Coordinates of C-alpha atoms in Angstrom, one line a residue:
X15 CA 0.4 10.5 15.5
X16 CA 3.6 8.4 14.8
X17 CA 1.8 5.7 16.0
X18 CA -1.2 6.3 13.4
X19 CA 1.5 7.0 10.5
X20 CA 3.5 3.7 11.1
X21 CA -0.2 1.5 11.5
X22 CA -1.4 3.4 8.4
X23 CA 2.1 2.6 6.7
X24 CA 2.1 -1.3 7.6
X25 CA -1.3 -1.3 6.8
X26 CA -0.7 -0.2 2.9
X27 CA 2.0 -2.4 2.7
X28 CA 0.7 -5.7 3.2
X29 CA -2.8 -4.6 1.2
X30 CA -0.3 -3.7 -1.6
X31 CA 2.0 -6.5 -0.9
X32 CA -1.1 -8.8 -1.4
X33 CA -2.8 -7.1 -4.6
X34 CA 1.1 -7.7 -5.9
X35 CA 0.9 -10.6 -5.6
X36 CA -2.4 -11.5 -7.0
X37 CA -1.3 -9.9 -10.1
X38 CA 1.4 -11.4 -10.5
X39 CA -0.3 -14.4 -10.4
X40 CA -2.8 -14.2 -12.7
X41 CA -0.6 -12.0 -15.1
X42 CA 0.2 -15.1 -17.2
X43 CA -3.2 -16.9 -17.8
X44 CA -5.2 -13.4 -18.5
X45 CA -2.4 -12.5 -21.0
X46 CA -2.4 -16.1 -22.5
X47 CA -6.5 -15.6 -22.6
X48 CA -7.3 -12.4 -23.1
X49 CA -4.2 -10.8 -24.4
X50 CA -1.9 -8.5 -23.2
X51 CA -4.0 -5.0 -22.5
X52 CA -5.8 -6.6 -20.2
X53 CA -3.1 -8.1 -18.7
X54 CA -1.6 -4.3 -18.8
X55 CA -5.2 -3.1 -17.2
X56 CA -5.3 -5.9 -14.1
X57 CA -2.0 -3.4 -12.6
X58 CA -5.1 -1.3 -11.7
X59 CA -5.9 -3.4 -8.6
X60 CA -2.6 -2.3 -7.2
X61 CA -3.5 1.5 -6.9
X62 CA -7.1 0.6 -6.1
X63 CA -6.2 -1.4 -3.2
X64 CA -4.0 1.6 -1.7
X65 CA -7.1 3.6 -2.1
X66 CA -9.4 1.6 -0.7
X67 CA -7.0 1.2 2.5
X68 CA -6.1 4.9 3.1
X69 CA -10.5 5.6 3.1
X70 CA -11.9 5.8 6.1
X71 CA -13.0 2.9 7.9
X72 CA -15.7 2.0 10.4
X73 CA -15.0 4.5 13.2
X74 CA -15.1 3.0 16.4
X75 CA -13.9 3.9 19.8
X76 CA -10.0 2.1 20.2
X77 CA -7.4 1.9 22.4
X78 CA -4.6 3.6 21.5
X79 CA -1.6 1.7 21.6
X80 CA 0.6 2.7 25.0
X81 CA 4.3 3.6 24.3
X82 CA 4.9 1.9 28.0
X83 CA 5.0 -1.0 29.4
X84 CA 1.4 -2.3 30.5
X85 CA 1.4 -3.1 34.3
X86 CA -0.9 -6.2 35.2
X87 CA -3.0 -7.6 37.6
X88 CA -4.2 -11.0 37.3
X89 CA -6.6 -12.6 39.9
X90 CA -8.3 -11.6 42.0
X91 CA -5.6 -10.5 44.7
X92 CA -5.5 -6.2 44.9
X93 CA -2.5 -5.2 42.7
X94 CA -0.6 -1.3 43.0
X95 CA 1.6 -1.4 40.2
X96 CA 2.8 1.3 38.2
X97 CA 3.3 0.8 34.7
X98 CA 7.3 1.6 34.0
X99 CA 7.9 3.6 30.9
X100 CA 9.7 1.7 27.8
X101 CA 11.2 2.3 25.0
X102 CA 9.7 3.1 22.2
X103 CA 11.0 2.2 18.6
X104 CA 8.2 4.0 16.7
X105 CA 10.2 7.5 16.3
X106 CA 13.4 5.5 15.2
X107 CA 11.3 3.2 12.9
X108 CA 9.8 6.0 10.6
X109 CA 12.7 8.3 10.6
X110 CA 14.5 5.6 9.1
X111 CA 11.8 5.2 6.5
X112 CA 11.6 9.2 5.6
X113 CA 15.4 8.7 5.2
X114 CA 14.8 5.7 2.6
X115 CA 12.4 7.7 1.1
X116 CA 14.7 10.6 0.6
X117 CA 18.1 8.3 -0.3
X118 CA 15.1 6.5 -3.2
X119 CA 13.6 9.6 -4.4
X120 CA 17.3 11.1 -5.0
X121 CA 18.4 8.2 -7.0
X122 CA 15.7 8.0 -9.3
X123 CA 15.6 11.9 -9.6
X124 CA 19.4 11.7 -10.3
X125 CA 18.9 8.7 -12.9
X126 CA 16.0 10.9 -14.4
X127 CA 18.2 13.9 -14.8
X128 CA 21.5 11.3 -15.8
X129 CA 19.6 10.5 -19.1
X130 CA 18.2 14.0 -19.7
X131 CA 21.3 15.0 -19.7
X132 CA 22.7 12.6 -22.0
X133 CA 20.2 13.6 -25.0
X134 CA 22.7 16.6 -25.5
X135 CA 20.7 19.4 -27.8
X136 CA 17.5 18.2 -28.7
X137 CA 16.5 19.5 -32.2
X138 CA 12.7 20.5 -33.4
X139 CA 11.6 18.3 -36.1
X140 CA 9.1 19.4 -38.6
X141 CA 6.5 16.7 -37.5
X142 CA 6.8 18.0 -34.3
X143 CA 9.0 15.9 -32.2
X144 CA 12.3 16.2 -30.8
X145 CA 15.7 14.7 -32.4
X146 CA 18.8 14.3 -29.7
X147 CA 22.1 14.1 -31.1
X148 CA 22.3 10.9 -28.9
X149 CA 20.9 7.4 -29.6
X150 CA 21.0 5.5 -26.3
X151 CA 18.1 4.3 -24.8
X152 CA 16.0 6.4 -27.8
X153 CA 13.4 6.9 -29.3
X154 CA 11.8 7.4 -25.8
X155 CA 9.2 9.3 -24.4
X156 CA 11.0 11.3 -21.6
X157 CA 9.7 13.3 -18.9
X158 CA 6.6 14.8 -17.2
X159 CA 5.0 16.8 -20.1
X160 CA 5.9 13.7 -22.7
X161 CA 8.1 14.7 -25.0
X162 CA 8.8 12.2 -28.2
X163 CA 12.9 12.3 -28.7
X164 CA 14.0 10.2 -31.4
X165 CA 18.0 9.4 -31.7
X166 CA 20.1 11.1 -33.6
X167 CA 19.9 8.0 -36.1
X168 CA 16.5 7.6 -36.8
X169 CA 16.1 7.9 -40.6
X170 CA 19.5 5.4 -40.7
X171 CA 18.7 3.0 -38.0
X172 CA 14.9 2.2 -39.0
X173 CA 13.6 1.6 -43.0
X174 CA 10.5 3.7 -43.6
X175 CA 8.0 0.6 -43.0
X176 CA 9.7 0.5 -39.8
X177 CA 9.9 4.3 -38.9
X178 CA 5.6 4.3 -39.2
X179 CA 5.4 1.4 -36.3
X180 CA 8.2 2.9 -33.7
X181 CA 6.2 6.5 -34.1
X182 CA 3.1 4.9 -33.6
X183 CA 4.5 2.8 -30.4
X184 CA 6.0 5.9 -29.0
X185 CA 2.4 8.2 -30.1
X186 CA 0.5 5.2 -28.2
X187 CA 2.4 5.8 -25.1
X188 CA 1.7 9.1 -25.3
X189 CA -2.2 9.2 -25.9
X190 CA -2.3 6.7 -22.7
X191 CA 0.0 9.0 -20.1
X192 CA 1.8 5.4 -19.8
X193 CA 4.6 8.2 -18.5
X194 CA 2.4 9.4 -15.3
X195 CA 2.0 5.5 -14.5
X196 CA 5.7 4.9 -14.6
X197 CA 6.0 8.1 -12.6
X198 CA 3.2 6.9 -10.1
X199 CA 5.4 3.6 -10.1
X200 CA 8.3 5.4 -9.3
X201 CA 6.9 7.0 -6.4
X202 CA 5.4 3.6 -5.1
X203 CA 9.7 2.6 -5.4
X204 CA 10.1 5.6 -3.1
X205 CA 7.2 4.9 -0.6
X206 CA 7.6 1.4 -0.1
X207 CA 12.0 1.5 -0.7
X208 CA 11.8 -1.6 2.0
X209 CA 9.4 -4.2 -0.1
X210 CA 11.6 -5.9 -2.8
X211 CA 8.1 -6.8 -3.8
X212 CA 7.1 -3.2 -5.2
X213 CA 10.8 -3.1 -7.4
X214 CA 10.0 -6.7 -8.5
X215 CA 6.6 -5.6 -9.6
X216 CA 8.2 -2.9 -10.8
X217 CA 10.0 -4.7 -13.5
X218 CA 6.7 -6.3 -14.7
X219 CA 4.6 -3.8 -14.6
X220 CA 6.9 -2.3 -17.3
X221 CA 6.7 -5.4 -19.7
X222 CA 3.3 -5.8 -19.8
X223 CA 3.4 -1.6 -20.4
X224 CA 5.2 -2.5 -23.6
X225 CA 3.5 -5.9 -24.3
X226 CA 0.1 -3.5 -24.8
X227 CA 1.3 -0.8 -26.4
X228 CA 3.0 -3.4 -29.2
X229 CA -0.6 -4.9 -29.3
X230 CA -2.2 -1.7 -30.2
X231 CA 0.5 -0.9 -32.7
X232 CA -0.5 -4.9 -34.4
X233 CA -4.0 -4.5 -33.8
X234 CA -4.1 -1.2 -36.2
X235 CA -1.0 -2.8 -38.5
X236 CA -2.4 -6.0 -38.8
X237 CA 0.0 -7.1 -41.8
X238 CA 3.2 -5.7 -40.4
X239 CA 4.2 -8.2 -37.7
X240 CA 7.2 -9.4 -39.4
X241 CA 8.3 -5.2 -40.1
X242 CA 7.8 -4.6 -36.4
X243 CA 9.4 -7.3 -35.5
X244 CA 12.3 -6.3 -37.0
X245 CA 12.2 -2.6 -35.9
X246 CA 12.4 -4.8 -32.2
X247 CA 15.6 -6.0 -33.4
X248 CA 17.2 -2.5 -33.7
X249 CA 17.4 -0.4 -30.0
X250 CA 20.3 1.1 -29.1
X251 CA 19.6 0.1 -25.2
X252 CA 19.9 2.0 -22.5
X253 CA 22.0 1.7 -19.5
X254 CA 19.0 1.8 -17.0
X255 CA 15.5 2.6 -17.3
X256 CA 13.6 5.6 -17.2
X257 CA 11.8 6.5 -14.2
X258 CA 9.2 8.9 -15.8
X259 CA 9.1 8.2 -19.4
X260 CA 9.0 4.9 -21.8
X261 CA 11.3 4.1 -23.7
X262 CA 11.2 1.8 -27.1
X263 CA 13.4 -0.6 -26.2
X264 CA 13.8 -0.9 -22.2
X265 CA 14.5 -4.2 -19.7
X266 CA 11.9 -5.9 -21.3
X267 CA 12.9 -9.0 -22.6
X268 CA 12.9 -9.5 -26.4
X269 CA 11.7 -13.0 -26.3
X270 CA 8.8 -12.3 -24.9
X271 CA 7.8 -9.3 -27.3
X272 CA 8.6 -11.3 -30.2
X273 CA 6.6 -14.0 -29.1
X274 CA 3.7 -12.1 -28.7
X275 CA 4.1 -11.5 -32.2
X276 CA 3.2 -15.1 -33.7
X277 CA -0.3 -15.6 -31.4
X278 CA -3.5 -13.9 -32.5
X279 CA -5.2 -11.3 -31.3
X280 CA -7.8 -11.8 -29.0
X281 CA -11.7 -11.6 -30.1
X282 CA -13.5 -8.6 -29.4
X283 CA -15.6 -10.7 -27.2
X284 CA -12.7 -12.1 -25.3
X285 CA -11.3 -9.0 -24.5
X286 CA -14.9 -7.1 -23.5
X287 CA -15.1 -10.4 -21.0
X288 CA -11.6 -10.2 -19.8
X289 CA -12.2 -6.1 -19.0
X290 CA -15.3 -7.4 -17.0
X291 CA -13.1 -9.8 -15.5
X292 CA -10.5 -7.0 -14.7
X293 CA -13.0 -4.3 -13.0
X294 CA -14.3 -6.8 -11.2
X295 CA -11.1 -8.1 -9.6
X296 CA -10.2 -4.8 -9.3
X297 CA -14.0 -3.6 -7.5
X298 CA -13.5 -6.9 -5.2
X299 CA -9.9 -6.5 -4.5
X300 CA -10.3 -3.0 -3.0
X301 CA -13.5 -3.4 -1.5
X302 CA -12.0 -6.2 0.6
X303 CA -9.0 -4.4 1.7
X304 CA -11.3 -1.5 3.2
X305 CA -13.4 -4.3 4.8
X306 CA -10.4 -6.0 6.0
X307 CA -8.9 -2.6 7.8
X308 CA -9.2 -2.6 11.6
X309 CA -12.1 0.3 12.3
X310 CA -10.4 3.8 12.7
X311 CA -10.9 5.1 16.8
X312 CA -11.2 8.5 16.9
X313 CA -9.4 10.3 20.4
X314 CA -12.1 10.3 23.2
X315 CA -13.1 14.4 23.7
X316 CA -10.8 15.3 26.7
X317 CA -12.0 15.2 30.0
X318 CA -13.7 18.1 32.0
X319 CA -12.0 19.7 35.4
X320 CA -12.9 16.8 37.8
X321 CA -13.4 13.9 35.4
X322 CA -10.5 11.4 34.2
X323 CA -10.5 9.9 30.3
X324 CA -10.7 6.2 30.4
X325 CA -10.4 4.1 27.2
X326 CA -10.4 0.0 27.9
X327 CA -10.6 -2.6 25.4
X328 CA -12.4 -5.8 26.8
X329 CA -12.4 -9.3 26.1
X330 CA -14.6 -12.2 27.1
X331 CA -13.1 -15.5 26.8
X332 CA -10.3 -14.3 24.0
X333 CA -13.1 -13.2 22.1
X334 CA -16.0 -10.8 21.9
X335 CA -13.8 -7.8 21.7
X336 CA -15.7 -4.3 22.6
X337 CA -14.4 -1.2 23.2
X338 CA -15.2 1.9 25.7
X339 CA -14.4 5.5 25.6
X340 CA -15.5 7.5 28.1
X341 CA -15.2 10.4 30.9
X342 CA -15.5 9.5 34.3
X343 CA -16.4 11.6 37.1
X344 CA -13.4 10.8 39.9
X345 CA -14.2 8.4 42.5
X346 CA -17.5 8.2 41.1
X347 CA -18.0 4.5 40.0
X348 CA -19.4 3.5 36.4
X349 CA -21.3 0.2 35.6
X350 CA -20.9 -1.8 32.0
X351 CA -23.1 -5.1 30.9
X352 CA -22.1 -7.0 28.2
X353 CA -23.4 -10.2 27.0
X354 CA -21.1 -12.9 25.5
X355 CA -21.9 -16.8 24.5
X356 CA -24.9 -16.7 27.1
X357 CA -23.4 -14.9 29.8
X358 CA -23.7 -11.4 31.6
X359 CA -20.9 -9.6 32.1
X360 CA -21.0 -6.6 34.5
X361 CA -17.6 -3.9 35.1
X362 CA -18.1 -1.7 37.7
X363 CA -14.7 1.0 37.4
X364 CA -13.8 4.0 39.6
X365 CA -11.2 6.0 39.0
X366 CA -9.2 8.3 41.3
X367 CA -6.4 10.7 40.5
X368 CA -4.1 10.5 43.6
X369 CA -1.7 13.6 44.6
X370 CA 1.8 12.0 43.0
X371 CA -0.1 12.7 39.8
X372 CA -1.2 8.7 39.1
X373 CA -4.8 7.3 39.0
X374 CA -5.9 4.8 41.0
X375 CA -8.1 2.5 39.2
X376 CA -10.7 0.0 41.3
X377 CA -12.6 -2.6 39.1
X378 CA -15.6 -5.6 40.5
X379 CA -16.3 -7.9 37.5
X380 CA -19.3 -10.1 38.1
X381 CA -20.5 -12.5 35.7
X382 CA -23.7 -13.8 35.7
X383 CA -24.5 -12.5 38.8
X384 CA -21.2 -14.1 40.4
X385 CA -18.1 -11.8 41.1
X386 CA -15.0 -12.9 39.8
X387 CA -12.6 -10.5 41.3
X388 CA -12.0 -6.9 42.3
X389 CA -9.0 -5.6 41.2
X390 CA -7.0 -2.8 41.6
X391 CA -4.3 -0.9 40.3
X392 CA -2.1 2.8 40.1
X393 CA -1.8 3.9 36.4
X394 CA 0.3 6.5 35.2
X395 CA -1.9 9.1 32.8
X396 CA -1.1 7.9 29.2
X397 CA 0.2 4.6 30.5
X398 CA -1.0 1.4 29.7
X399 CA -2.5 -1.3 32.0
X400 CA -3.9 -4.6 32.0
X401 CA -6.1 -6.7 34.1
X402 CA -6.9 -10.3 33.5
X403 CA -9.2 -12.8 35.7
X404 CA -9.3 -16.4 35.0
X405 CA -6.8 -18.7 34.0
X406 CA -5.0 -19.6 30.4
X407 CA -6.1 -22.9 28.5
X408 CA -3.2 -25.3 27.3
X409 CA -4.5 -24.5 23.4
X410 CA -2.8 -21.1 24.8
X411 CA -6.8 -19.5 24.8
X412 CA -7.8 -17.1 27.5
X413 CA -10.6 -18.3 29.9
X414 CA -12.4 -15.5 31.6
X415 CA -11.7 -11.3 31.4
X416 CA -9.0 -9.6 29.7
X417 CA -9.1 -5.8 29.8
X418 CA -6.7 -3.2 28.8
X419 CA -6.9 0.7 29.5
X420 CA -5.5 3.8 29.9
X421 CA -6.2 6.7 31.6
X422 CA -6.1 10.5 30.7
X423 CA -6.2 13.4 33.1
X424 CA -7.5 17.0 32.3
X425 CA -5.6 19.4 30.8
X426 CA -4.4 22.2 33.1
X427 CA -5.7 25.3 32.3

């Protein structure tokens, strides 16, 4: 199982790790081309490409990855070795990750609950929202159920032109739950506290946030781009951002939002073909990483009173990869035939448990027709071992049989 949670975790990282950086890259020419909602909306590929890894994937019989030290016989010369046990780092590796997660998750609670704090009394307004007796990093739309606060100097701070564009920034914000993404975000900071990549993103997923909601705001205040830019001009910053709300004014940089401000908006048809262009990168991008995801193997059933588990992953060649799960009756041989690039392989294995708890494992390999060896080996029961016959290439390839297995016993009882 730890095993399963660290492949599963390395798995989602570089799928997410990738769809990062894919939007990253393109970022730039879809908000120079389509404008910057879409450029908000291509984030999506991010979350879809975690989704798509965590579904299941083709199930097929695997060898599970041994926690020892895989004893090996090459050639064709009988072999007893017993695999010695190793250490394993797996235990170590993810309780050091569940402690990042823990030492993230705090801090960004703790920031969260820093700037809660710092809104002193919050006061009811009679337009519904919430006035703070503090201005920092305000107006803001803080916390889970998405409250609007607005600083204590609201009416003195902003002109009335300028009071009708921050509410409708903050109401935009609002209406699209931007709060539960930056929340989803700040989870994502927790899961993946290792991956400067993820707090990078971070960062920019954030700007374009703003970049679209000040598009939205121009798009239904066409004449006002000279009021809101002004209204940009006047935050009271905060110290750090907020890790489930939005606020008016956050990290983002001002030149950036002010530039927006002097291009046009982008055509109706434009930004129709740029949506395409999103779902589609977005349908692609996850569709791939759940094609790209090794298949899923599913435990073999355990073996009956007299049989002994055997899972071996074969190779022909450094290639051809197939896999066998399988319950064998003891000293009862089993016969495979494969074909690969022409040729017929044939594995003949018998297994037999000995009394010092071990199995001894006897293999002939014959291909077409010829044998190529006959090897043998003692496995412990959840060990791993490995047999290879022929001989390494100088390109570093494998010429002939690789085969690695394990072997289970039955449960007593």
């Amino acid at each position: 199982m730890n095993r399963e949670l660290l492949g599963l975790l390395l798995e989602v990282t570089v799928a997410g790790s990738a769809a990062i950086l894919v939007v990253l890259l393109l970022r730039r020419p879809i908000l120079a081309w389509f404008g910057a909602s879409i450029a908000y909306a291509s984030w999506w590929l991010v979350p879809a490409t975690l989704a798509a890894v965590a579904l299941p994937a083709t199930v097929v019989p695997t060898l599970p990855l041994p926690s020892v030290a895989m004893a090996t016989a090459w050639g064709e010369a009988p072999a007893r070795i017993v695999a010695a046990v190793s250490f394993d780092a797996t235990p170590w590796v993810l309780a050091t990750w569940v402690i990042g997660f823990v030492v993230a998750g705090w801090r960004l609670v703790a920031q969260q609950r820093r700037f809660v704090r710092s809104l002193g009394e919050l006061c009811p307004r009679a337009d519904g929202l919430l006035q703070s007796t503090a201005s920092l990093g305000l107006p803001a739309v803080v916390g889970w159920r998405a409250r609007i606060v607005l600083p204590a100097d609201f009416e003195r701070r902003y002109a009335p032109r300028h009071q009708q564009l921050v509410l409708c920034h903050e109401q935009v914000h609002h209406r699209r739950r931007d709060h539960w993404a930056n929340a989803f975000v700040a989870g994502l900071r927790c899961l993946f506290w290792f991956n400067p990549l993820v707090h990078f993103a971070a960062g920019r997923f954030r700007q374009d946030q703003e970049l679209a909601c000040d598009a939205v705001v121009l798009t239904r205040f066409p004449g006002q781009r000279r009021a809101y830019g002004e209204a940009l001009l006047k935050p009271q910053l905060a110290i750090e951002p907020l890790p489930v709300g939005c606020h008016w004014f956050g990290s983002h940089p001002l030149k950036e939002r002010i530039a927006m401000l002097t291009r046009p908006l982008p055509s109706k048809p434009r930004w129709i073909a740029g949506l395409a262009l999103v779902a589609a990168l977005t349908l692609v991008g996850g569709w791939t990483a759940w094609a790209a995801q090794p298949g899923r193997g599913l435990p073999a059933a355990a073996p009956e009173a007299g049989e002994v588990g055997l899972a071996m992953t074969i190779k022909f060649d450094g290639k051809g990869e197939r896999t066998e799960s399988l319950n064998l009756p003891a000293k009862t041989p089993r016969t495979l035939e494969y074909q690969q690039d022409g040729q017929a392989w044939r594995v003949q294995v018998a297994l037999s448990p000995l009394d010092d708890g071990t199995v001894f494992v006897v293999m002939d390999i014959h291909r077409d027709g010829v044998r190529q060896g006959q090897p043998k080996m003692v496995i412990k029961p959840a060990s791993g071992g490995a047999i290879g016959l022929g001989e390494r290439l100088p390109d570093g390839r494998w010429k002939g049989v690789e085969i690695e297995l394990q072997v289970t016993l039955p449960q007593a009882g």
